[in-house]
Amino acid sequence: EPEVTQTPSHQVTQMGQEVILRCVPISNHLYFYWYRQILGQKVEFLVSFYNNEISEKSEIFDDQFSVERPDGSNFTLKIRSTKLEDSAMYFCASTRERMLNGNTEAFFGQGTRLTVV
Amino acid sequence: SQQREEDPQALSIQEGENATMNCSYKTSINNLQWYRQNSGRGLVHLILIRSNEREKHSGRLRVTLDTSKKSSSLLITASRAADTASYFCATRPDTGANSKLTFGKGITLSVRP
């Protein structure tokens, strides 16, 4: 069964450092998303991406964050200068169609646990 | 905002019993989806129900949607220890080009063997 894969599974970084979280969406999917989940809290939307540009972003997704699809398979989330409060589980997701379609199921990766120390 | 409330927050049952989890939301939706998350792991999609559907089944899962009450329930029948996980409902709004899912805080289900 196709799946979204994320690497690394766990990343520890020092405050102020840059991190890049990597995702390989399902190969025939066109829409990509990043969500995060701070420990014990709800899963929060960060950004959606289609056709090599951001289609929507939340207020969490400030100038410290950026996304990129550098090649035909990877989808990355970069945090330029990490803060302690960026510590969370980051989930990548992909869909075959726009979420406007009532049948669209989002496939999530296993997540990257980011710990900022 | 699509503030979500799920209840109960935690549920502990005996293997073989049925588990019912509820979710309520505040705005119009296109669809509602339920996800499972095992401790520290990723989100696994369980079932999607569209706004024009009232009930849907998938194996031991039964989902209902009442758009007049803006609520949904997830029933897991004949529960197993392996069903122990957190369960989230997530909604896709019915307006504009908004493509995001909005999740609730989740319900922690413990199934005792």
Tab-separated table of C-alpha atoms in Angstrom:
chain	number	residue	atom	x	y	z
A	1	GLU	CA	0.000	0.000	0.000
A	2	PRO	CA	1.408	3.430	-0.891
A	3	GLU	CA	2.462	5.555	2.032
A	4	VAL	CA	3.901	8.933	2.929
A	5	THR	CA	7.374	8.619	4.380
A	6	GLN	CA	9.132	11.127	6.583
A	7	THR	CA	12.725	11.454	7.650
A	8	PRO	CA	14.206	11.645	10.158
A	9	SER	CA	11.867	10.074	12.670
A	10	HIS	CA	13.450	12.118	15.452
A	11	GLN	CA	15.550	15.263	15.221
A	12	VAL	CA	17.232	17.023	18.111
A	13	THR	CA	18.554	20.489	17.428
A	14	GLN	CA	19.906	23.431	19.354
A	15	MET	CA	17.859	26.590	19.619
A	16	GLY	CA	18.664	28.957	16.766
A	17	GLN	CA	19.737	26.214	14.384
A	18	GLU	CA	18.096	25.518	11.069
A	19	VAL	CA	16.325	22.223	10.514
A	20	ILE	CA	14.929	20.611	7.399
A	21	LEU	CA	12.269	17.980	7.716
A	22	ARG	CA	11.812	15.731	4.726
A	23	CYS	CA	8.794	14.016	3.310
A	24	VAL	CA	8.173	11.805	0.316
A	25	PRO	CA	4.473	12.044	-0.553
A	26	ILE	CA	2.608	9.331	-2.385
A	27	SER	CA	3.828	9.373	-5.955
A	28	ASN	CA	0.646	10.300	-7.824
A	29	HIS	CA	-0.509	12.857	-5.262
A	30	LEU	CA	-0.515	16.510	-6.165
A	31	TYR	CA	-1.361	18.320	-2.931
A	32	PHE	CA	0.943	18.389	0.052
A	33	TYR	CA	0.541	19.535	3.621
A	34	TRP	CA	2.445	20.023	6.831
A	35	TYR	CA	0.794	19.761	10.222
A	36	ARG	CA	2.292	19.801	13.673
A	37	GLN	CA	1.270	18.431	17.053
A	38	ILE	CA	2.760	19.838	20.217
A	39	LEU	CA	2.868	17.147	22.872
A	40	GLY	CA	-0.559	16.584	24.355
A	41	GLN	CA	-2.246	19.088	22.094
A	42	LYS	CA	-4.274	18.979	18.916
A	43	VAL	CA	-2.914	18.523	15.448
A	44	GLU	CA	-2.565	21.948	13.806
A	45	PHE	CA	-2.443	22.852	10.155
A	46	LEU	CA	0.679	24.678	8.990
A	47	VAL	CA	0.659	24.905	5.215
A	48	SER	CA	-0.670	23.413	2.014
A	49	PHE	CA	1.262	23.308	-1.255
A	50	TYR	CA	0.246	22.722	-4.828
A	51	ASN	CA	1.837	23.310	-8.199
A	52	ASN	CA	5.063	24.483	-6.588
A	53	GLU	CA	3.502	27.170	-4.500
A	54	ILE	CA	1.856	27.642	-1.157
A	55	SER	CA	-1.917	27.563	-1.488
A	56	GLU	CA	-2.756	28.219	2.132
A	57	LYS	CA	-0.927	28.772	5.400
A	58	SER	CA	-1.849	29.270	9.023
A	59	GLU	CA	-0.736	32.015	11.380
A	60	ILE	CA	1.765	29.555	12.839
A	61	PHE	CA	3.580	29.445	9.504
A	62	ASP	CA	5.548	32.657	9.870
A	63	ASP	CA	8.705	33.846	8.134
A	64	GLN	CA	10.782	31.265	10.004
A	65	PHE	CA	9.084	28.513	8.041
A	66	SER	CA	9.402	27.636	4.394
A	67	VAL	CA	8.451	24.712	2.201
A	68	GLU	CA	9.945	23.429	-0.975
A	69	ARG	CA	9.572	20.661	-3.469
A	70	PRO	CA	13.165	20.507	-4.682
A	71	ASP	CA	12.623	17.581	-7.014
A	72	GLY	CA	9.849	15.308	-8.203
A	73	SER	CA	9.593	13.335	-5.009
A	74	ASN	CA	10.619	15.260	-1.886
A	75	PHE	CA	8.630	17.873	-0.003
A	76	THR	CA	10.538	19.689	2.718
A	77	LEU	CA	9.743	21.934	5.658
A	78	LYS	CA	12.522	24.245	6.784
A	79	ILE	CA	12.620	26.101	10.057
A	80	ARG	CA	15.313	28.758	9.805
A	81	SER	CA	16.048	29.521	13.435
A	82	THR	CA	14.417	27.064	15.754
A	83	LYS	CA	12.834	28.090	19.037
A	84	LEU	CA	12.037	25.941	22.036
A	85	GLU	CA	8.344	26.202	21.230
A	86	ASP	CA	8.933	24.621	17.830
A	87	SER	CA	9.365	21.299	19.609
A	88	ALA	CA	6.552	19.127	18.282
A	89	MET	CA	5.705	16.200	16.069
A	90	TYR	CA	5.568	17.366	12.460
A	91	PHE	CA	3.358	15.461	10.063
A	92	CYS	CA	3.458	15.566	6.320
A	93	ALA	CA	0.322	14.633	4.377
A	94	SER	CA	-0.645	14.344	0.754
A	95	THR	CA	-3.851	14.051	-1.225
A	96	ARG	CA	-4.527	13.057	-4.787
A	97	GLU	CA	-7.007	15.837	-5.308
A	98	ARG	CA	-7.868	19.123	-3.733
A	99	MET	CA	-9.554	18.781	-0.401
A	100	LEU	CA	-12.566	20.485	-1.897
A	101	ASN	CA	-13.505	17.090	-3.266
A	102	GLY	CA	-15.784	15.485	-0.715
A	103	ASN	CA	-14.104	12.130	-1.067
A	104	THR	CA	-10.548	13.233	-0.609
A	105	GLU	CA	-8.667	11.283	2.018
A	106	ALA	CA	-5.458	12.693	3.386
A	107	PHE	CA	-2.591	10.260	3.891
A	108	PHE	CA	-0.266	11.164	6.723
A	109	GLY	CA	3.313	10.160	7.336
A	110	GLN	CA	4.583	8.736	10.617
A	111	GLY	CA	5.860	12.129	11.655
A	112	THR	CA	9.165	13.653	12.674
A	113	ARG	CA	9.571	14.389	16.338
A	114	LEU	CA	11.513	17.644	16.586
A	115	THR	CA	13.108	18.465	19.917
A	116	VAL	CA	14.679	21.882	20.300
A	117	VAL	CA	17.064	22.181	23.217
B	1	SER	CA	-13.198	28.929	13.764
B	2	GLN	CA	-14.158	25.297	13.485
B	3	GLN	CA	-13.750	24.674	17.173
B	4	ARG	CA	-14.112	21.047	17.877
B	5	GLU	CA	-15.152	19.206	20.949
B	6	GLU	CA	-14.725	15.535	21.444
B	7	ASP	CA	-16.077	13.441	24.222
B	8	PRO	CA	-15.226	11.625	26.222
B	9	GLN	CA	-11.639	12.820	26.501
B	10	ALA	CA	-10.645	9.377	27.697
B	11	LEU	CA	-12.423	6.050	27.529
B	12	SER	CA	-11.443	2.749	29.106
B	13	ILE	CA	-13.321	-0.414	28.183
B	14	GLN	CA	-12.948	-4.176	28.313
B	15	GLU	CA	-11.962	-6.104	25.226
B	16	GLY	CA	-15.070	-7.180	23.367
B	17	GLU	CA	-17.122	-4.169	24.403
B	18	ASN	CA	-18.174	-1.428	22.022
B	19	ALA	CA	-16.577	2.007	22.154
B	20	THR	CA	-18.479	5.126	21.204
B	21	MET	CA	-16.692	8.425	20.699
B	22	ASN	CA	-18.353	11.712	19.856
B	23	CYS	CA	-17.257	14.831	18.091
B	24	SER	CA	-18.990	18.155	17.626
B	25	TYR	CA	-18.084	21.079	15.435
B	26	LYS	CA	-19.337	24.589	14.853
B	27	THR	CA	-19.300	25.512	11.175
B	28	SER	CA	-20.493	24.005	7.899
B	29	ILE	CA	-18.389	21.166	6.643
B	30	ASN	CA	-17.693	19.396	3.381
B	31	ASN	CA	-16.708	16.192	5.103
B	32	LEU	CA	-15.636	14.794	8.445
B	33	GLN	CA	-12.868	12.265	8.878
B	34	TRP	CA	-11.758	10.106	11.783
B	35	TYR	CA	-8.101	9.278	12.372
B	36	ARG	CA	-6.294	7.006	14.778
B	37	GLN	CA	-2.925	7.685	16.324
B	38	ASN	CA	-1.002	5.083	18.237
B	39	SER	CA	1.218	6.511	20.956
B	40	GLY	CA	3.923	8.693	19.420
B	41	ARG	CA	3.145	7.536	15.908
B	42	GLY	CA	1.536	8.936	12.791
B	43	LEU	CA	-2.101	9.527	11.936
B	44	VAL	CA	-3.930	6.698	10.248
B	45	HIS	CA	-7.034	7.545	8.271
B	46	LEU	CA	-10.007	5.447	9.365
B	47	ILE	CA	-13.082	6.700	7.602
B	48	LEU	CA	-14.496	9.715	5.792
B	49	ILE	CA	-18.131	10.744	5.792
B	50	ARG	CA	-19.435	13.439	3.503
B	51	SER	CA	-21.840	16.126	4.609
B	52	ASN	CA	-24.682	14.554	2.612
B	53	GLU	CA	-24.183	11.163	4.247
B	54	ARG	CA	-25.668	10.109	7.568
B	55	GLU	CA	-23.965	6.830	8.293
B	56	LYS	CA	-21.039	4.868	7.010
B	57	HIS	CA	-19.509	1.499	7.865
B	58	SER	CA	-16.043	0.104	7.463
B	59	GLY	CA	-15.354	-3.246	9.072
B	60	ARG	CA	-15.889	-2.833	12.821
B	61	LEU	CA	-16.253	0.932	12.457
B	62	ARG	CA	-19.517	2.789	12.168
B	63	VAL	CA	-19.617	6.537	11.752
B	64	THR	CA	-22.677	8.735	11.945
B	65	LEU	CA	-23.017	12.354	11.007
B	66	ASP	CA	-25.793	14.698	12.077
B	67	THR	CA	-25.275	18.007	10.312
B	68	SER	CA	-28.277	19.567	12.046
B	69	LYS	CA	-26.592	18.970	15.390
B	70	LYS	CA	-23.105	19.409	13.951
B	71	SER	CA	-21.958	16.188	15.518
B	72	SER	CA	-20.485	12.843	14.600
B	73	SER	CA	-19.939	9.607	16.414
B	74	LEU	CA	-17.472	6.815	15.869
B	75	LEU	CA	-18.474	3.371	17.077
B	76	ILE	CA	-15.936	0.584	17.298
B	77	THR	CA	-17.635	-2.740	17.813
B	78	ALA	CA	-16.115	-5.779	19.506
B	79	SER	CA	-13.067	-3.807	20.588
B	80	ARG	CA	-9.611	-5.354	20.755
B	81	ALA	CA	-6.542	-4.441	22.767
B	82	ALA	CA	-4.966	-3.313	19.497
B	83	ASP	CA	-7.644	-0.600	19.220
B	84	THR	CA	-5.936	1.208	22.094
B	85	ALA	CA	-4.975	4.578	20.615
B	86	SER	CA	-6.016	8.211	20.374
B	87	TYR	CA	-8.853	8.972	17.992
B	88	PHE	CA	-9.301	12.313	16.288
B	89	CYS	CA	-12.078	13.754	14.249
B	90	ALA	CA	-11.131	16.282	11.606
B	91	THR	CA	-13.314	18.407	9.414
B	92	ARG	CA	-12.918	19.936	6.003
B	93	PRO	CA	-14.809	23.205	5.753
B	94	ASP	CA	-17.470	23.866	3.210
B	95	THR	CA	-16.303	27.312	2.212
B	96	GLY	CA	-13.983	28.711	-0.374
B	97	ALA	CA	-10.693	27.188	-1.349
B	98	ASN	CA	-9.781	26.241	2.178
B	99	SER	CA	-7.999	22.960	1.912
B	100	LYS	CA	-6.976	22.271	5.473
B	101	LEU	CA	-8.297	19.773	7.947
B	102	THR	CA	-9.097	21.026	11.427
B	103	PHE	CA	-8.478	18.494	14.162
B	104	GLY	CA	-9.797	18.162	17.663
B	105	LYS	CA	-7.710	17.308	20.717
B	106	GLY	CA	-8.520	13.649	20.448
B	107	ILE	CA	-10.024	10.913	22.553
B	108	THR	CA	-7.781	8.405	24.293
B	109	LEU	CA	-9.201	4.906	24.094
B	110	SER	CA	-7.803	2.144	26.297
B	111	VAL	CA	-8.999	-1.390	25.684
B	112	ARG	CA	-8.185	-3.729	28.536
B	113	PRO	CA	-7.402	-7.330	27.555
